[in-house]
Amino acid sequence: MKTVIIGGIAAGLSAASQIKRQEPEAEVVVLEKSGDVSYAACGMPYNLYFKEKPVEKLYAMPLDTIRKERGVDYRLHHEVTRIDASGKSVEVTDLESGKSYRESYDFLVYATGNKANRLDYPGFDSEDVFYFRTLEDTRRAKSFLYGKPPAKVLLIGAGYTNLEVADVLTNMKLKPVIVEKAAMILPAFCEEVRAKVMEKAAEKGIELLTGVDIEEKAGRTVRTSAGTFEADMVVVAAGARPNTALFAAAGGELGVAGAVKVDRFLRTNLDGVFSGGDCAEHYVRQLGRNSYFPLGPAANKQGRVIGQNICNPEKMTEFWGVDQTAVFKFFDYTVATTGLSELQMQTLGKNVVKVTVDAPTRGEFPGGGTMRIVLFCEKGSGLVLGCQMVGEDVVAKRLDVLATAIYKGMTVFEVAELDLSYSPPYAPVWDPVLVAANVAVKKV
Amino acid sequence: MKTVIIGGIAAGLSAASQIKRQEPEAEVVVLEKSGDVSYAACGMPYNLYFKEKPVEKLYAMPLDTIRKERGVDYRLHHEVTRIDASGKSVEVTDLESGKSYRESYDFLVYATGNKANRLDYPGFDSEDVFYFRTLEDTRRAKSFLYGKPPAKVLLIGAGYTNLEVADVLTNMKLKPVIVEKAAMILPAFCEEVRAKVMEKAAEKGIELLTGVDIEEKAGRTVRTSAGTFEADMVVVAAGARPNTALFAAAGGELGVAGAVKVDRFLRTNLDGVFSGGDCAEHYVRQLGRNSYFPLGPAANKQGRVIGQNICNPEKMTEFWGVDQTAVFKFFDYTVATTGLSELQMQTLGKNVVKVTVDAPTRGEFPGGGTMRIVLFCEKGSGLVLGCQMVGEDVVAKRLDVLATAIYKGMTVFEVAELDLSYSPPYAPVWDPVLVAANVAVKKV
């Protein structure tokens, strides 16, 4: 049995490793266009901060380990130029030698990830404009930053990536300006969380403007609907879209958000072709359907499921899906969400009880802080629909309790009864999660 | 309606507050023997470390707030000397004036807590022997510690309290010696966790001896079966037992571990008398019966349930119980457990799969560490039975995911599917919890 995998970052390497774990004799060829082996893309903004830490520290493992210990034929700088779905083969170009060849497969895994939306306004093709999608992007940005440190940095787009980049740049004593096209930041979050993020940005001296249309860039000058900004460095993080060209050209069917359409087994419409990671759809349990939620954990989990299914075609496993859990760091704040967004609840016509609680994170012990929890549940039943948190100290791993509750369909009555850990260094006697659940119980 | 509450620390004040929230006109009298209002007893060891922080910082709230805002008639230095169950009254002595009086009640809440087991070997009645059960104990110990700092400290008993005290004393540059009567420390924990605690103690230069019988104390010299120790200060934390004398003298029935026997509504056998907190039994969900698990969260929750039940006698609420979650800090380690102990699993005849995983707590981001997870599930079904953790960084709030899983009867198959938060500052792409669950899945 031979599997060819296009793209070797998260889903691709996970699928490869899983196949080799289950069937050590199977042949697995990974064709990775870039010169970088599987890396943790979510760590890229943070790596900027550490001048001495090479971006290669983000590699999941050395190439040698992948090849020798895992037994995967992992080829860097190998670009697939065409998929022949009926002939079950791909055309490959070795970018270093320039030579092309054909590689046949029994199974193909399409794991090409996504790519940053490029700005096509005049002047945005210059050398001082950076994106943040690949390790090579990070390498370029880092070399620029530490080469001749920019006096002024303009960040276009106010999503997780640029908020993390703003955090890092501020810690490097740069004062970035962020402009966002939409009328508000962080659409997955509710106003009560967004307000805290905006406050923190203001506290840190970061100018953050929304509803800004970019017009053009001429030298150091970026003209926008909100006026002119001078910038020695521009970082664009204005969303990303699935890399589907090769797949579509081979007759592959696309789905939500233009991602590769997959069934619950992660099969595509092409015979023997699976897909996962940032190029594919992701099943969202609470919606009961596929959506597009391109984050690292889903990519890794989908890769593993693909590997299992390739090895067990008679007994395939469904990808169980995501609960839309996401988290990012913004200075001393952790900003986190799980479950449905407020907009999704509205769209679904849910009758929602929403409670907002500000609570201390620890008992009488130094190092704690305050966090805000916004808990959403269904009126009447009390079913937990979503939860968002923002604040200091331990936030992300508190959110996980709600992610667990949502996975298992728990109510706020049940959450209020949880026996959560208590000791002054870790929590007050009523953990903020319990406080929020108790407030919700009264309103259900 | 008039409620008298004996003991105003955790369960007592919670019950009082709940009654006043639900029925602002109700009369609530709290009779607290000590001179301290409700405090967070679990914070006492940590308070020692901060010379300038008065022990009164552990108060849940000022007396004035309890009286004026909550409307509770809270009386300090008032000792109940007798309960007249048939006459529904108590005899009280005002310890300051020496006067005695009778207070009648419609409902009585017995919330007297527990008391430290005293050592009755010769010489242990001296001024340099300390216990750690009340705020007054802490006040005495702290005044001693900062008055004439002891050169040598002997800690008798190696439970949570003395391990926390050892941590604090070591940070104060004292080198405590710990002696424990039992053959091993922390019986609620498995060997894989205990070993890490012992390692940490050794790393910190703390001598920790088990299987040690105390013989006598003469001046600075404590003679034991393991030899003689010199000590300027002795801290005894050798367990505690419920304060039940008053209750028993009134015809009250005792249950597990000599604690006040309560039903699921926290009623005792005496008419109109409820009990909760460290003097009472605690329902353990996984055992399906009462046990004795005297920790702060249970006391607070039981107090709240008692308050609800006093206000709603026609529609009483069961105390839902605990899952035996407990956590303490030992230097940079957090040591935590939830669910059944290994011994309880054996007693129940469970067929157990046990997996131990050591994993990093973060992605490529500074400040992380390593933690160990020991996960227990039922062979065949995969039902999560218990989980213990020890290690650095964020551990306690990771345990809470397993506490939630146990509450809800989840299997390791389900835990492996959770969509837990991921970003390099908070977790690796596969959180340690997922790693442990995935290993368990393979062995079920």
GROMACS .gro file of C-alpha atoms in nm, chain A residues 19-324:
model
  306
   19ILE     CA    1  -0.002   0.519   0.889
   20LYS     CA    2   0.351   0.415   0.980
   21ARG     CA    3   0.249   0.346   1.339
   22GLN     CA    4  -0.031   0.118   1.225
   23GLU     CA    5   0.142  -0.037   0.925
   24PRO     CA    6   0.519  -0.009   0.949
   25GLU     CA    7   0.556  -0.173   0.606
   26ALA     CA    8   0.335   0.079   0.426
   27GLU     CA    9   0.502   0.318   0.185
   28VAL     CA   10   0.441   0.684   0.271
   29VAL     CA   11   0.571   0.968   0.057
   30VAL     CA   12   0.531   1.326   0.178
   31LEU     CA   13   0.577   1.598  -0.083
   32GLU     CA   14   0.640   1.933   0.085
   33LYS     CA   15   0.686   2.233  -0.140
   34SER     CA   16   0.872   2.447   0.115
   35GLY     CA   17   1.211   2.383   0.266
   36ASP     CA   18   1.066   2.344   0.614
   37VAL     CA   19   0.955   2.025   0.783
   38SER     CA   20   0.638   2.013   0.993
   39TYR     CA   21   0.625   2.311   1.231
   40ALA     CA   22   0.396   2.467   1.488
   41ALA     CA   23   0.258   2.761   1.292
   42CYS     CA   24   0.078   2.902   1.596
   43GLY     CA   25   0.414   2.964   1.758
   44MET     CA   26   0.538   3.192   1.481
   45PRO     CA   27   0.434   3.530   1.625
   46TYR     CA   28   0.594   3.447   1.960
   47ASN     CA   29   0.919   3.335   1.799
   48LEU     CA   30   0.976   3.689   1.670
   49TYR     CA   31   1.040   3.803   2.024
   50PHE     CA   32   1.341   3.580   2.076
   51LYS     CA   33   1.621   3.707   1.859
   52GLU     CA   34   1.850   3.417   1.936
   53LYS     CA   35   1.592   3.144   1.891
   54PRO     CA   36   1.595   3.025   1.530
   55VAL     CA   37   1.258   2.979   1.364
   56GLU     CA   38   1.359   2.617   1.313
   57LYS     CA   39   1.289   2.569   1.685
   58LEU     CA   40   0.926   2.549   1.573
   59TYR     CA   41   0.991   2.227   1.384
   60ALA     CA   42   0.784   1.943   1.521
   61MET     CA   43   1.088   1.717   1.486
   62PRO     CA   44   1.408   1.697   1.281
   63LEU     CA   45   1.385   1.570   0.924
   64ASP     CA   46   1.610   1.285   1.020
   65THR     CA   47   1.367   1.164   1.286
   66ILE     CA   48   1.080   1.174   1.042
   67ARG     CA   49   1.275   0.974   0.790
   68LYS     CA   50   1.462   0.728   1.007
   69GLU     CA   51   1.249   0.680   1.319
   70ARG     CA   52   0.909   0.724   1.162
   71GLY     CA   53   1.010   0.570   0.830
   72VAL     CA   54   0.840   0.838   0.623
   73ASP     CA   55   0.983   0.929   0.281
   74TYR     CA   56   0.963   1.303   0.345
   75ARG     CA   57   1.076   1.516   0.049
   76LEU     CA   58   1.135   1.889   0.095
   77HIS     CA   59   1.122   2.133  -0.199
   78HIS     CA   60   0.900   1.893  -0.389
   79GLU     CA   61   0.602   2.059  -0.551
   80VAL     CA   62   0.306   1.871  -0.688
   81THR     CA   63   0.194   2.036  -1.011
   82ARG     CA   64  -0.096   1.811  -1.106
   83ILE     CA   65  -0.317   1.539  -0.963
   84ASP     CA   66  -0.428   1.268  -1.203
   85ALA     CA   67  -0.725   1.140  -1.009
   86SER     CA   68  -0.832   0.873  -1.256
   87GLY     CA   69  -0.476   0.747  -1.305
   88LYS     CA   70  -0.405   0.772  -0.929
   89SER     CA   71  -0.080   0.958  -0.963
   90VAL     CA   72   0.064   1.303  -0.912
   91GLU     CA   73   0.316   1.501  -1.114
   92VAL     CA   74   0.597   1.634  -0.899
   93THR     CA   75   0.876   1.883  -0.955
   94ASP     CA   76   1.190   1.869  -0.745
   95LEU     CA   77   1.242   2.242  -0.702
   96GLU     CA   78   1.611   2.203  -0.630
   97SER     CA   79   1.707   1.997  -0.935
   98GLY     CA   80   1.424   2.124  -1.153
   99LYS     CA   81   1.344   1.767  -1.253
  100SER     CA   82   0.986   1.643  -1.279
  101TYR     CA   83   0.851   1.296  -1.224
  102ARG     CA   84   0.532   1.107  -1.162
  103GLU     CA   85   0.442   0.939  -0.835
  104SER     CA   86   0.160   0.687  -0.824
  105TYR     CA   87  -0.056   0.626  -0.518
  106ASP     CA   88  -0.315   0.398  -0.370
  107PHE     CA   89  -0.423   0.675  -0.135
  108LEU     CA   90  -0.365   1.046  -0.162
  109VAL     CA   91  -0.382   1.290   0.128
  110TYR     CA   92  -0.443   1.647   0.025
  111ALA     CA   93  -0.305   1.862   0.307
  112THR     CA   94  -0.189   2.183   0.144
  113GLY     CA   95  -0.304   2.419   0.418
  114ASN     CA   96  -0.421   2.771   0.347
  115LYS     CA   97  -0.263   3.090   0.225
  116ALA     CA   98  -0.277   3.448   0.343
  117ASN     CA   99  -0.509   3.682   0.162
  118ARG     CA  100  -0.281   3.920  -0.024
  119LEU     CA  101  -0.357   4.290  -0.049
  120ASP     CA  102  -0.362   4.395  -0.412
  121TYR     CA  103  -0.374   4.768  -0.352
  122PRO     CA  104  -0.100   4.968  -0.525
  123GLY     CA  105   0.238   4.946  -0.359
  124PHE     CA  106   0.175   4.635  -0.147
  125ASP     CA  107   0.418   4.422  -0.344
  126SER     CA  108   0.717   4.590  -0.181
  127GLU     CA  109   0.983   4.429   0.035
  128ASP     CA  110   0.865   4.587   0.360
  129VAL     CA  111   0.524   4.416   0.347
  130PHE     CA  112   0.502   4.090   0.541
  131TYR     CA  113   0.254   3.810   0.580
  132PHE     CA  114   0.245   3.552   0.852
  133ARG     CA  115   0.132   3.225   0.712
  134THR     CA  116   0.444   3.017   0.661
  135LEU     CA  117   0.769   2.967   0.843
  136GLU     CA  118   0.940   3.135   0.551
  137ASP     CA  119   0.721   3.444   0.609
  138THR     CA  120   0.835   3.444   0.972
  139ARG     CA  121   1.198   3.400   0.875
  140ARG     CA  122   1.176   3.701   0.643
  141ALA     CA  123   0.993   3.916   0.898
  142LYS     CA  124   1.235   3.829   1.174
  143SER     CA  125   1.539   3.900   0.965
  144PHE     CA  126   1.390   4.236   0.871
  145LEU     CA  127   1.299   4.323   1.231
  146TYR     CA  128   1.640   4.248   1.372
  147GLY     CA  129   1.831   4.375   1.069
  148LYS     CA  130   1.733   4.737   1.074
  149PRO     CA  131   1.466   4.771   1.342
  150PRO     CA  132   1.170   4.964   1.203
  151ALA     CA  133   1.069   5.283   1.379
  152LYS     CA  134   0.705   5.244   1.285
  153VAL     CA  135   0.505   4.931   1.218
  154LEU     CA  136   0.159   4.915   1.068
  155LEU     CA  137  -0.043   4.599   1.124
  156ILE     CA  138  -0.326   4.545   0.880
  157GLY     CA  139  -0.599   4.319   1.019
  158ALA     CA  140  -0.686   4.278   1.387
  159GLY     CA  141  -0.726   3.901   1.412
  160TYR     CA  142  -0.545   3.668   1.651
  161THR     CA  143  -0.220   3.682   1.453
  162ASN     CA  144  -0.176   4.058   1.445
  163LEU     CA  145  -0.288   4.097   1.807
  164GLU     CA  146  -0.018   3.848   1.903
  165VAL     CA  147   0.231   4.030   1.679
  166ALA     CA  148   0.132   4.362   1.842
  167ASP     CA  149   0.199   4.210   2.184
  168VAL     CA  150   0.544   4.091   2.072
  169LEU     CA  151   0.638   4.419   1.900
  170THR     CA  152   0.529   4.624   2.202
  171ASN     CA  153   0.752   4.411   2.420
  172MET     CA  154   1.031   4.497   2.175
  173LYS     CA  155   0.961   4.869   2.246
  174LEU     CA  156   0.797   4.925   1.909
  175LYS     CA  157   0.459   5.094   1.906
  176PRO     CA  158   0.252   4.928   1.636
  177VAL     CA  159  -0.063   5.076   1.487
  178ILE     CA  160  -0.338   4.827   1.395
  179VAL     CA  161  -0.599   4.898   1.131
  180GLU     CA  162  -0.893   4.670   1.069
  181LYS     CA  163  -1.132   4.681   0.775
  182ALA     CA  164  -1.434   4.552   0.966
  183ALA     CA  165  -1.636   4.775   1.196
  184MET     CA  166  -1.527   4.570   1.495
  185ILE     CA  167  -1.250   4.333   1.598
  186LEU     CA  168  -1.277   3.965   1.687
  187PRO     CA  169  -1.620   3.881   1.546
  188ALA     CA  170  -1.619   3.541   1.718
  189PHE     CA  171  -1.620   3.721   2.053
  190CYS     CA  172  -1.892   3.916   2.228
  191GLU     CA  173  -1.876   4.282   2.313
  192GLU     CA  174  -1.788   4.213   2.679
  193VAL     CA  175  -1.465   4.043   2.571
  194ARG     CA  176  -1.383   4.275   2.282
  195ALA     CA  177  -1.409   4.574   2.516
  196LYS     CA  178  -1.144   4.426   2.746
  197VAL     CA  179  -0.912   4.365   2.451
  198MET     CA  180  -0.960   4.722   2.329
  199GLU     CA  181  -0.891   4.851   2.681
  200LYS     CA  182  -0.571   4.651   2.701
  201ALA     CA  183  -0.458   4.779   2.361
  202ALA     CA  184  -0.520   5.136   2.477
  203GLU     CA  185  -0.340   5.070   2.807
  204LYS     CA  186  -0.037   4.950   2.611
  205GLY     CA  187  -0.040   5.254   2.385
  206ILE     CA  188  -0.141   5.062   2.075
  207GLU     CA  189  -0.354   5.259   1.833
  208LEU     CA  190  -0.627   5.024   1.708
  209LEU     CA  191  -0.864   5.157   1.443
  210THR     CA  192  -1.160   4.975   1.293
  211GLY     CA  193  -1.361   5.036   0.978
  212VAL     CA  194  -1.047   5.134   0.792
  213ASP     CA  195  -1.016   5.082   0.416
  214ILE     CA  196  -0.667   5.059   0.274
  215GLU     CA  197  -0.609   5.267  -0.040
  216GLU     CA  198  -0.246   5.250  -0.139
  217LYS     CA  199   0.111   5.237  -0.023
  218ALA     CA  200   0.377   5.472  -0.157
  219GLY     CA  201   0.718   5.429   0.002
  220ARG     CA  202   0.675   5.459   0.379
  221THR     CA  203   0.328   5.606   0.343
  222VAL     CA  204   0.010   5.399   0.365
  223ARG     CA  205  -0.301   5.589   0.267
  224THR     CA  206  -0.629   5.471   0.419
  225SER     CA  207  -0.983   5.593   0.468
  226ALA     CA  208  -0.878   5.690   0.819
  227GLY     CA  209  -0.584   5.900   0.707
  228THR     CA  210  -0.221   5.840   0.631
  229PHE     CA  211   0.021   5.622   0.827
  230GLU     CA  212   0.396   5.616   0.806
  231ALA     CA  213   0.543   5.268   0.834
  232ASP     CA  214   0.884   5.108   0.793
  233MET     CA  215   0.724   4.768   0.814
  234VAL     CA  216   0.374   4.650   0.727
  235VAL     CA  217   0.236   4.318   0.849
  236VAL     CA  218  -0.075   4.198   0.671
  237ALA     CA  219  -0.293   3.938   0.845
  238ALA     CA  220  -0.622   3.979   0.670
  239GLY     CA  221  -0.750   3.625   0.674
  240ALA     CA  222  -0.652   3.322   0.476
  241ARG     CA  223  -0.812   3.094   0.223
  242PRO     CA  224  -0.774   2.722   0.159
  243ASN     CA  225  -0.514   2.611  -0.093
  244THR     CA  226  -0.739   2.418  -0.328
  245ALA     CA  227  -0.623   2.496  -0.681
  246LEU     CA  228  -0.455   2.160  -0.749
  247PHE     CA  229  -0.745   1.968  -0.602
  248ALA     CA  230  -1.011   2.165  -0.789
  249ALA     CA  231  -0.820   2.130  -1.114
  250ALA     CA  232  -0.837   1.753  -1.075
  251GLY     CA  233  -1.215   1.763  -1.044
  252GLY     CA  234  -1.226   1.788  -0.667
  253GLU     CA  235  -1.537   1.928  -0.507
  254LEU     CA  236  -1.514   2.229  -0.278
  255GLY     CA  237  -1.744   2.310   0.013
  256VAL     CA  238  -1.780   2.563   0.296
  257ALA     CA  239  -1.560   2.872   0.254
  258GLY     CA  240  -1.411   2.722  -0.059
  259ALA     CA  241  -1.239   2.447   0.140
  260VAL     CA  242  -1.206   2.089   0.022
  261LYS     CA  243  -1.538   1.920   0.080
  262VAL     CA  244  -1.498   1.614   0.303
  263ASP     CA  245  -1.731   1.360   0.455
  264ARG     CA  246  -1.713   1.253   0.819
  265PHE     CA  247  -1.442   1.002   0.725
  266LEU     CA  248  -1.244   1.287   0.564
  267ARG     CA  249  -1.287   1.142   0.216
  268THR     CA  250  -1.321   1.379  -0.075
  269ASN     CA  251  -1.526   1.316  -0.389
  270LEU     CA  252  -1.213   1.181  -0.561
  271ASP     CA  253  -1.150   0.809  -0.527
  272GLY     CA  254  -0.883   0.731  -0.267
  273VAL     CA  255  -0.826   1.098  -0.187
  274PHE     CA  256  -0.856   1.220   0.173
  275SER     CA  257  -0.814   1.574   0.296
  276GLY     CA  258  -0.761   1.749   0.629
  277GLY     CA  259  -0.608   2.052   0.795
  278ASP     CA  260  -0.636   2.415   0.686
  279CYS     CA  261  -0.730   2.331   0.326
  280ALA     CA  262  -1.034   2.123   0.424
  281GLU     CA  263  -1.367   2.159   0.599
  282HIS     CA  264  -1.405   2.085   0.969
  283TYR     CA  265  -1.704   1.925   1.131
  284VAL     CA  266  -1.848   2.140   1.409
  285ARG     CA  267  -2.035   1.925   1.656
  286GLN     CA  268  -2.276   2.191   1.780
  287LEU     CA  269  -2.373   2.286   1.426
  288GLY     CA  270  -2.402   1.925   1.314
  289ARG     CA  271  -2.235   2.013   0.986
  290ASN     CA  272  -1.905   2.104   0.831
  291SER     CA  273  -1.766   2.454   0.870
  292TYR     CA  274  -1.421   2.606   0.825
  293PHE     CA  275  -1.218   2.631   1.144
  294PRO     CA  276  -0.849   2.612   1.048
  295LEU     CA  277  -0.651   2.563   1.370
  296GLY     CA  278  -0.365   2.334   1.465
  297PRO     CA  279  -0.542   2.083   1.689
  298ALA     CA  280  -0.807   2.006   1.425
  299ALA     CA  281  -0.538   1.960   1.159
  300ASN     CA  282  -0.346   1.717   1.379
  301LYS     CA  283  -0.657   1.524   1.475
  302GLN     CA  284  -0.782   1.506   1.119
  303GLY     CA  285  -0.441   1.384   1.004
  304ARG     CA  286  -0.455   1.108   1.260
  305VAL     CA  287  -0.806   1.004   1.153
  306ILE     CA  288  -0.700   1.001   0.788
  307GLY     CA  289  -0.409   0.775   0.875
  308GLN     CA  290  -0.640   0.539   1.065
  309ASN     CA  291  -0.888   0.530   0.780
  310ILE     CA  292  -0.626   0.459   0.518
  311CYS     CA  293  -0.506   0.165   0.726
  312ASN     CA  294  -0.858   0.043   0.808
  313PRO     CA  295  -1.072   0.102   0.499
  314GLU     CA  296  -1.325  -0.157   0.616
  315LYS     CA  297  -1.368   0.004   0.955
  316MET     CA  298  -1.327   0.374   0.912
  317THR     CA  299  -1.344   0.627   1.197
  318GLU     CA  300  -1.540   0.949   1.176
  319PHE     CA  301  -1.359   1.271   1.252
  320TRP     CA  302  -1.549   1.363   1.566
  321GLY     CA  303  -1.527   1.735   1.507
  322VAL     CA  304  -1.442   2.053   1.691
  323ASP     CA  305  -1.620   2.273   1.943
  324GLN     CA  306  -1.462   2.589   1.805
   0.00000   0.00000   0.00000
